[in-house]
PDB file of C-alpha atoms and ligand atoms in Angstrom:
ATOM      1  CA  MET A   1      -2.995 168.496 -40.101  1.00 49.00           C
ATOM      2  CA  PRO A   2       0.672 168.425 -41.077  1.00 59.00           C
ATOM      3  CA  VAL A   3       3.101 169.608 -38.458  1.00 63.00           C
ATOM      4  CA  GLN A   4       6.003 171.824 -39.345  1.00 71.00           C
ATOM      5  CA  LEU A   5       9.120 170.667 -37.559  1.00 77.00           C
ATOM      6  CA  ASP A   6      12.280 172.686 -37.290  1.00 81.00           C
ATOM      7  CA  GLU A   7      15.845 171.412 -37.478  1.00 84.00           C
ATOM      8  CA  THR A   8      16.006 170.794 -33.725  1.00 87.00           C
ATOM      9  CA  ASP A   9      12.923 168.565 -33.784  1.00 85.00           C
ATOM     10  CA  VAL A  10      14.259 166.644 -36.761  1.00 82.00           C
ATOM     11  CA  ALA A  11      17.661 166.203 -35.076  1.00 85.00           C
ATOM     12  CA  ILE A  12      16.004 164.817 -31.936  1.00 86.00           C
ATOM     13  CA  LEU A  13      13.801 162.447 -33.943  1.00 82.00           C
ATOM     14  CA  LYS A  14      16.697 161.207 -36.028  1.00 80.00           C
ATOM     15  CA  SER A  15      18.739 160.662 -32.898  1.00 82.00           C
ATOM     16  CA  LEU A  16      15.911 158.669 -31.306  1.00 80.00           C
ATOM     17  CA  MET A  17      15.351 156.660 -34.462  1.00 75.00           C
ATOM     18  CA  GLU A  18      18.965 155.551 -34.229  1.00 74.00           C
ATOM     19  CA  ASP A  19      18.658 154.451 -30.649  1.00 73.00           C
ATOM     20  CA  GLY A  20      15.473 154.978 -28.671  1.00 71.00           C
ATOM     21  CA  ARG A  21      17.211 154.290 -25.386  1.00 74.00           C
ATOM     22  CA  LYS A  22      19.322 157.425 -25.432  1.00 81.00           C
ATOM     23  CA  SER A  23      19.026 159.757 -22.483  1.00 85.00           C
ATOM     24  CA  PHE A  24      18.168 163.427 -22.925  1.00 88.00           C
ATOM     25  CA  ARG A  25      21.735 164.227 -21.943  1.00 91.00           C
ATOM     26  CA  ALA A  26      23.148 161.921 -24.605  1.00 90.00           C
ATOM     27  CA  ILE A  27      20.946 163.551 -27.247  1.00 91.00           C
ATOM     28  CA  SER A  28      21.887 166.972 -25.933  1.00 93.00           C
ATOM     29  CA  ARG A  29      25.593 166.212 -26.340  1.00 94.00           C
ATOM     30  CA  GLU A  30      25.052 164.713 -29.759  1.00 92.00           C
ATOM     31  CA  ILE A  31      23.085 167.543 -31.316  1.00 92.00           C
ATOM     32  CA  LYS A  32      24.652 170.292 -29.203  1.00 93.00           C
ATOM     33  CA  ILE A  33      21.463 171.652 -27.691  1.00 92.00           C
ATOM     34  CA  SER A  34      20.930 172.044 -23.943  1.00 94.00           C
ATOM     35  CA  THR A  35      19.377 169.126 -22.029  1.00 92.00           C
ATOM     36  CA  PRO A  36      16.311 171.139 -20.848  1.00 93.00           C
ATOM     37  CA  THR A  37      15.622 172.155 -24.462  1.00 93.00           C
ATOM     38  CA  VAL A  38      15.891 168.540 -25.635  1.00 91.00           C
ATOM     39  CA  LYS A  39      13.515 167.507 -22.845  1.00 90.00           C
ATOM     40  CA  ALA A  40      11.025 170.272 -23.672  1.00 90.00           C
ATOM     41  CA  ARG A  41      11.141 169.473 -27.377  1.00 89.00           C
ATOM     42  CA  TYR A  42      10.764 165.762 -26.679  1.00 86.00           C
ATOM     43  CA  GLU A  43       7.667 166.432 -24.561  1.00 84.00           C
ATOM     44  CA  ARG A  44       6.275 168.645 -27.288  1.00 83.00           C
ATOM     45  CA  LEU A  45       6.795 165.857 -29.842  1.00 80.00           C
ATOM     46  CA  VAL A  46       4.995 163.435 -27.522  1.00 78.00           C
ATOM     47  CA  ASN A  47       2.131 165.919 -27.078  1.00 77.00           C
ATOM     48  CA  MET A  48       1.870 166.367 -30.829  1.00 74.00           C
ATOM     49  CA  GLY A  49       1.489 162.598 -31.064  1.00 71.00           C
ATOM     50  CA  LEU A  50       4.613 162.248 -33.147  1.00 72.00           C
ATOM     51  CA  ILE A  51       6.341 160.049 -30.610  1.00 72.00           C
ATOM     52  CA  LYS A  52       3.581 157.573 -29.886  1.00 64.00           C
ATOM     53  CA  SER A  53       4.923 155.429 -27.146  1.00 59.00           C
ATOM     54  CA  VAL A  54       7.764 154.410 -24.928  1.00 57.00           C
ATOM     55  CA  LYS A  55       7.808 150.671 -24.518  1.00 53.00           C
ATOM     56  CA  PRO A  56       9.747 148.337 -22.270  1.00 53.00           C
ATOM     57  CA  GLU A  57      12.273 145.960 -23.702  1.00 53.00           C
ATOM     58  CA  ILE A  58      11.641 142.497 -22.315  1.00 55.00           C
ATOM     59  CA  ASP A  59      14.260 139.789 -22.120  1.00 61.00           C
ATOM     60  CA  LEU A  60      12.196 136.759 -23.119  1.00 59.00           C
ATOM     61  CA  SER A  61      14.834 134.316 -21.958  1.00 65.00           C
ATOM     62  CA  LYS A  62      14.006 135.339 -18.366  1.00 67.00           C
ATOM     63  CA  VAL A  63      10.255 134.734 -18.679  1.00 63.00           C
ATOM     64  CA  ASP A  64       8.889 131.274 -17.886  1.00 67.00           C
ATOM     65  CA  LYS A  65       6.630 129.356 -20.274  1.00 69.00           C
ATOM     66  CA  LYS A  66       3.430 129.960 -18.306  1.00 67.00           C
ATOM     67  CA  SER A  67       3.922 133.738 -18.247  1.00 65.00           C
ATOM     68  CA  LYS A  68       4.724 133.740 -21.934  1.00 61.00           C
ATOM     69  CA  GLU A  69       1.383 132.080 -22.636  1.00 64.00           C
ATOM     70  CA  ASP A  70      -0.431 134.563 -20.400  1.00 63.00           C
ATOM     71  CA  LEU A  71       1.187 137.485 -22.169  1.00 60.00           C
ATOM     72  CA  GLY A  72       0.475 135.959 -25.558  1.00 59.00           C
ATOM     73  CA  GLY A  73       0.310 138.432 -28.409  1.00 60.00           C
ATOM     74  CA  THR A  74       1.738 141.284 -26.359  1.00 58.00           C
ATOM     75  CA  LEU A  75       5.062 139.536 -26.075  1.00 53.00           C
ATOM     76  CA  GLU A  76       5.024 138.605 -29.737  1.00 55.00           C
ATOM     77  CA  SER A  77       4.687 142.214 -30.764  1.00 56.00           C
ATOM     78  CA  LEU A  78       7.308 143.340 -28.257  1.00 52.00           C
ATOM     79  CA  LYS A  79       9.733 140.749 -29.571  1.00 50.00           C
ATOM     80  CA  LYS A  80       9.457 142.218 -33.045  1.00 52.00           C
ATOM     81  CA  GLN A  81      10.060 145.674 -31.718  1.00 49.00           C
ATOM     82  CA  LYS A  82      13.654 146.381 -30.857  1.00 46.00           C
ATOM     83  CA  LYS A  83      13.355 149.997 -29.799  1.00 42.00           C
ATOM     84  CA  HIS A  84      11.805 151.617 -26.784  1.00 42.00           C
ATOM     85  CA  PHE A  85      10.572 154.546 -28.776  1.00 44.00           C
ATOM     86  CA  HIS A  86       8.402 154.390 -31.797  1.00 44.00           C
ATOM     87  CA  VAL A  87       8.854 157.456 -33.880  1.00 49.00           C
ATOM     88  CA  TYR A  88       6.225 158.093 -36.484  1.00 46.00           C
ATOM     89  CA  VAL A  89       7.106 160.584 -39.158  1.00 49.00           C
ATOM     90  CA  GLU A  90       4.883 159.429 -41.961  1.00 46.00           C
ATOM     91  CA  GLY A  91       2.580 162.056 -43.388  1.00 46.00           C
ATOM     92  CA  LEU A  92       4.384 164.821 -41.561  1.00 48.00           C
ATOM     93  CA  ASN A  93       6.347 167.631 -43.010  1.00 49.00           C
ATOM     94  CA  VAL A  94       9.715 166.308 -41.906  1.00 55.00           C
ATOM     95  CA  LYS A  95      12.632 167.499 -43.936  1.00 60.00           C
ATOM     96  CA  LEU A  96      15.231 164.794 -43.815  1.00 70.00           C
ATOM     97  CA  LYS A  97      18.585 165.307 -45.426  1.00 76.00           C
ATOM     98  CA  CYS A  98      20.386 162.628 -47.378  1.00 84.00           C
ATOM     99  CA  GLU A  99      23.215 161.202 -45.249  1.00 84.00           C
ATOM    100  CA  PHE A 100      25.466 160.960 -48.262  1.00 89.00           C
ATOM    101  CA  CYS A 101      24.984 163.988 -50.511  1.00 90.00           C
ATOM    102  CA  GLY A 102      23.255 166.213 -47.934  1.00 83.00           C
ATOM    103  CA  GLY A 103      20.467 166.956 -50.379  1.00 83.00           C
ATOM    104  CA  PRO A 104      16.782 167.015 -49.427  1.00 79.00           C
ATOM    105  CA  ILE A 105      14.891 163.724 -49.419  1.00 79.00           C
ATOM    106  CA  HIS A 106      11.682 163.898 -51.398  1.00 76.00           C
ATOM    107  CA  GLY A 107       9.064 161.295 -50.709  1.00 73.00           C
ATOM    108  CA  LYS A 108      10.024 158.059 -49.065  1.00 76.00           C
ATOM    109  CA  PRO A 109      13.686 157.927 -48.034  1.00 79.00           C
ATOM    110  CA  LYS A 110      15.884 155.009 -49.035  1.00 86.00           C
ATOM    111  CA  VAL A 111      16.850 153.388 -45.768  1.00 87.00           C
ATOM    112  CA  LEU A 112      20.034 151.567 -44.882  1.00 89.00           C
ATOM    113  CA  LYS A 113      19.745 149.461 -41.733  1.00 87.00           C
ATOM    114  CA  PHE A 114      22.652 147.919 -39.907  1.00 87.00           C
ATOM    115  CA  ALA A 115      22.990 146.817 -36.281  1.00 82.00           C
ATOM    116  CA  ASN A 116      20.447 149.084 -34.565  1.00 74.00           C
ATOM    117  CA  PHE A 117      21.091 152.042 -36.830  1.00 78.00           C
ATOM    118  CA  GLU A 118      19.107 153.495 -39.660  1.00 79.00           C
ATOM    119  CA  ARG A 119      20.454 155.906 -42.228  1.00 83.00           C
ATOM    120  CA  PHE A 120      18.322 157.833 -44.703  1.00 83.00           C
ATOM    121  CA  PHE A 121      19.157 158.642 -48.312  1.00 88.00           C
ATOM    122  CA  CYS A 122      17.605 160.458 -51.257  1.00 87.00           C
ATOM    123  CA  CYS A 123      18.289 157.656 -53.735  1.00 92.00           C
ATOM    124  CA  THR A 124      19.662 154.122 -54.012  1.00 94.00           C
ATOM    125  CA  GLN A 125      22.860 155.501 -55.571  1.00 96.00           C
ATOM    126  CA  CYS A 126      23.622 157.570 -52.436  1.00 94.00           C
ATOM    127  CA  ARG A 127      22.764 154.590 -50.251  1.00 95.00           C
ATOM    128  CA  ALA A 128      25.166 152.332 -52.170  1.00 96.00           C
ATOM    129  CA  SER A 129      27.927 154.962 -52.112  1.00 96.00           C
ATOM    130  CA  TYR A 130      27.522 155.482 -48.362  1.00 95.00           C
ATOM    131  CA  ARG A 131      27.639 151.725 -47.785  1.00 95.00           C
ATOM    132  CA  ASP A 132      30.861 151.438 -49.805  1.00 96.00           C
ATOM    133  CA  LYS A 133      32.482 154.441 -48.161  1.00 95.00           C
ATOM    134  CA  HIS A 134      31.690 153.311 -44.607  1.00 93.00           C
ATOM    135  CA  ALA A 135      31.902 149.554 -45.159  1.00 94.00           C
ATOM    136  CA  GLY A 136      34.544 149.104 -42.445  1.00 93.00           C
ATOM    137  CA  ARG A 137      32.647 151.068 -39.827  1.00 90.00           C
ATOM    138  CA  ILE A 138      29.329 149.392 -40.663  1.00 92.00           C
ATOM    139  CA  GLU A 139      30.938 145.952 -40.288  1.00 92.00           C
ATOM    140  CA  MET A 140      32.424 146.978 -36.959  1.00 90.00           C
ATOM    141  CA  LEU A 141      29.055 148.203 -35.641  1.00 87.00           C
ATOM    142  CA  LYS A 142      27.356 145.012 -36.834  1.00 89.00           C
ATOM    143  CA  GLU A 143      30.003 142.984 -35.054  1.00 89.00           C
ATOM    144  CA  GLN A 144      29.550 144.956 -31.813  1.00 86.00           C
ATOM    145  CA  HIS A 145      25.786 144.556 -32.105  1.00 83.00           C
ATOM    146  CA  ARG A 146      26.047 140.765 -32.437  1.00 84.00           C
ATOM    147  CA  LYS A 147      28.185 140.539 -29.302  1.00 77.00           C
ATOM    148  CA  ARG A 148      25.666 142.406 -27.142  1.00 66.00           C
TER     149      ARG A 148
HETATM  150 ZN1  LIG B   1      21.729 161.783 -51.733  1.00 59.03          ZN
END
């Protein structure tokens, strides 16, 4: 059954998709909604099954060879996953807005990924324009990300 999300839910999801490690307070500041509301909405999203899981981030360089073998496939899948939160929006009635033109995104959004950010667009033209317009900032964020 499709779930109808309001603007607050979408704002929280988008914020978490950018960086799943954000605290409720950080999200609250970002989207200008009180921390208890963010927390309540987050819990609701978890209960709805929209936010499936919160996973640990493991620094593989600190795990010895034996443990790595014991953990096997679990570690492999964790390595591929860079975020703590996995946000699933597919098949849901989520109204995303294009980051460039502000128009509604119909169907699958065009995604621009850089560093640990994701931006969503209605079309490849908007994605290309956004990339050109914010080229400097995107490069800077990529650079910061590499240094971490
Ligand atoms: Zn657009």
